[in-house]
Coordinates of C-alpha atoms in Angstrom, one line a residue:
X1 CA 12.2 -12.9 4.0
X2 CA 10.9 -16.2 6.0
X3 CA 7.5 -16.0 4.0
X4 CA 5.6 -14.3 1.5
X5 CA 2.1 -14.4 0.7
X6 CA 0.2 -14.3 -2.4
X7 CA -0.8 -11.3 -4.7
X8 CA -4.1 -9.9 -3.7
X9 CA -5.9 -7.0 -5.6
X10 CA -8.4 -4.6 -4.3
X11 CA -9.9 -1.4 -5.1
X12 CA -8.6 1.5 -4.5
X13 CA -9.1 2.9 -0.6
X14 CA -9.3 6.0 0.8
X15 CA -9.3 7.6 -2.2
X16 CA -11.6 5.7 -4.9
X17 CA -10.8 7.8 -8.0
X18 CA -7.1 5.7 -8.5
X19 CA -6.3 2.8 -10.0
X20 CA -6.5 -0.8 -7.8
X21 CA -4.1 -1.5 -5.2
X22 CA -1.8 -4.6 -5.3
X23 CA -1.2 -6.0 -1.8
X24 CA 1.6 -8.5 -0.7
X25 CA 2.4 -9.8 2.9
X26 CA 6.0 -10.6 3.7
X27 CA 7.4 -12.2 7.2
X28 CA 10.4 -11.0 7.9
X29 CA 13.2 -11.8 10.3
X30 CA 15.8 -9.1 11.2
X31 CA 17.7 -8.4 13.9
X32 CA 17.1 -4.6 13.8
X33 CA 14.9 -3.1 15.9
X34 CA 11.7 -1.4 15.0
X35 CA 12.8 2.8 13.9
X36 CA 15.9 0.8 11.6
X37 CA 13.0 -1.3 9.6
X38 CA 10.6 1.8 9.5
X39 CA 13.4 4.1 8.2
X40 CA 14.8 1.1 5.5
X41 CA 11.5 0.8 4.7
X42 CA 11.2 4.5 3.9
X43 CA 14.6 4.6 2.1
X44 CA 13.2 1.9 -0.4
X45 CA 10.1 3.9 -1.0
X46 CA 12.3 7.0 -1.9
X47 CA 14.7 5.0 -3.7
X48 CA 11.7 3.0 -6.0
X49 CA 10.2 7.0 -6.9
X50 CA 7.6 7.1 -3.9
X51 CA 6.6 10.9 -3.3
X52 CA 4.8 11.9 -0.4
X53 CA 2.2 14.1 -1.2
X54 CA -1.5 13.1 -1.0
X55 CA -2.6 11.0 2.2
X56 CA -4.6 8.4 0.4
X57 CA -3.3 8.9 -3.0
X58 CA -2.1 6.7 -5.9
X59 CA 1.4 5.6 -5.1
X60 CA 3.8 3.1 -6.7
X61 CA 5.3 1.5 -3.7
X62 CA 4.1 1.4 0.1
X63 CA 5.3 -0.4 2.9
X64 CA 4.0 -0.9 6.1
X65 CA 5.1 -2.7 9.5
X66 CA 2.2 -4.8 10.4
X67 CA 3.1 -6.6 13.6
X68 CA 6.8 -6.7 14.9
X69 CA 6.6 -10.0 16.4
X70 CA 4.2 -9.9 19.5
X71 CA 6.0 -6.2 20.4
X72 CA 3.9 -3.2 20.8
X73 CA 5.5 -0.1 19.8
X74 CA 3.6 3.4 19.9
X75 CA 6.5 6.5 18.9
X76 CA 3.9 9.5 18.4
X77 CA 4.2 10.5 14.7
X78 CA 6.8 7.9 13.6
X79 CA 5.1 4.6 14.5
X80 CA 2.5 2.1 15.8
X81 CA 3.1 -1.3 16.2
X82 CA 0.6 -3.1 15.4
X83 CA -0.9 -1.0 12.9
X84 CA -4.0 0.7 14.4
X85 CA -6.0 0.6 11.6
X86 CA -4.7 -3.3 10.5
X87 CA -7.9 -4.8 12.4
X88 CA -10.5 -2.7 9.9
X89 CA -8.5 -3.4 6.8
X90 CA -9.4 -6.8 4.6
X91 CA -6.6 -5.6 2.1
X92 CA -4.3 -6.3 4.8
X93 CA -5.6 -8.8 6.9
X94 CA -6.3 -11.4 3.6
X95 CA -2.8 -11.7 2.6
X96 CA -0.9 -12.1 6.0
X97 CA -4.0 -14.7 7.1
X98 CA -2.7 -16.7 4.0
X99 CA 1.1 -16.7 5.7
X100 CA 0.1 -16.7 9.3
X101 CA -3.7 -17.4 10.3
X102 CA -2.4 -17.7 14.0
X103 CA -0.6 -14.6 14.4
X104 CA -2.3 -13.3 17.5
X105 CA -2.6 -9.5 18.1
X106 CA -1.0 -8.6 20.9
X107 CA -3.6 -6.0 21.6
X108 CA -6.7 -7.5 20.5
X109 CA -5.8 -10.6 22.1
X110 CA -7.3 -12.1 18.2
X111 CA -5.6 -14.4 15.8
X112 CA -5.5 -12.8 12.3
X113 CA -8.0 -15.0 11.6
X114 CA -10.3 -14.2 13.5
X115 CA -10.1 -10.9 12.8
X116 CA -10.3 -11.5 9.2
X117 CA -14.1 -13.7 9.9
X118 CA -15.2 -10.7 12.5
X119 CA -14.6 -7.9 9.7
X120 CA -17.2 -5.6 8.1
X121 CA -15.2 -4.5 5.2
X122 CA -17.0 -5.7 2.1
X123 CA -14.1 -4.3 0.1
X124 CA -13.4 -7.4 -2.4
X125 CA -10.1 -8.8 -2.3
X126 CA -9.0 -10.8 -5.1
X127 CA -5.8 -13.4 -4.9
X128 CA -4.2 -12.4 -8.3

């Protein structure tokens, strides 16, 4: 772990009838390649007592793979790299602009900060 950002709370999403989230960013530096993180990544959800059963469901542990450097990885069903959805997402975007404002997408061509300023979500995020 090269960084690590803040805690950040939010309200549940996707599913609004759960308890709030708990968001965390983490840069990382590995020398595995993309499938290896996504499947440790996996094996520590399993191994903390994550259970796969309802999309947007409460859940104690989840990790994703933002960005894998400036790669872009699309595996149908296994993984997108970066996240499609990270752009639309303030519970995301908040706590890796506090660890790397710069980052630029290398799709949208946008730094993370600038995402974060052009988003509509009004979901509040709260540095816990």
């Amino acid at each position: 772990v090269v960084e690590k950002s803040s805690f950040y709370e939010t309200a549940a999403w996707g599913k609004l009838d759960q308890p709030s989230f708990i968001n965390i960013a983490l840069a990382v530096q590995t020398i595995l390649k993309p499938l290896e993180v996504l499947h440790n990544a996996l094996s520590i959800e399993t191994e903390l007592g994550r259970i796969r059963e309802d999309k947007w469901g409460a859940r104690y542990i989840d990790i994703d793979i933002i960005f894998f450097g400036n790669d872009i990885v699309h595996i149908p069903n296994q993984l997108s790299i970066p996240h499609p959805e990270m752009q639309n997402r303030k519970f995301v975007l908040e706590p890796i602009a506090e660890i790397e404002p710069h980052l630029l997408h290398p799709v949208l061509k946008k730094t993370v900060s600038n995402l974060l300023f052009e988003l509509q979500d009004n979901l509040e995020v709260k540095k816990i």
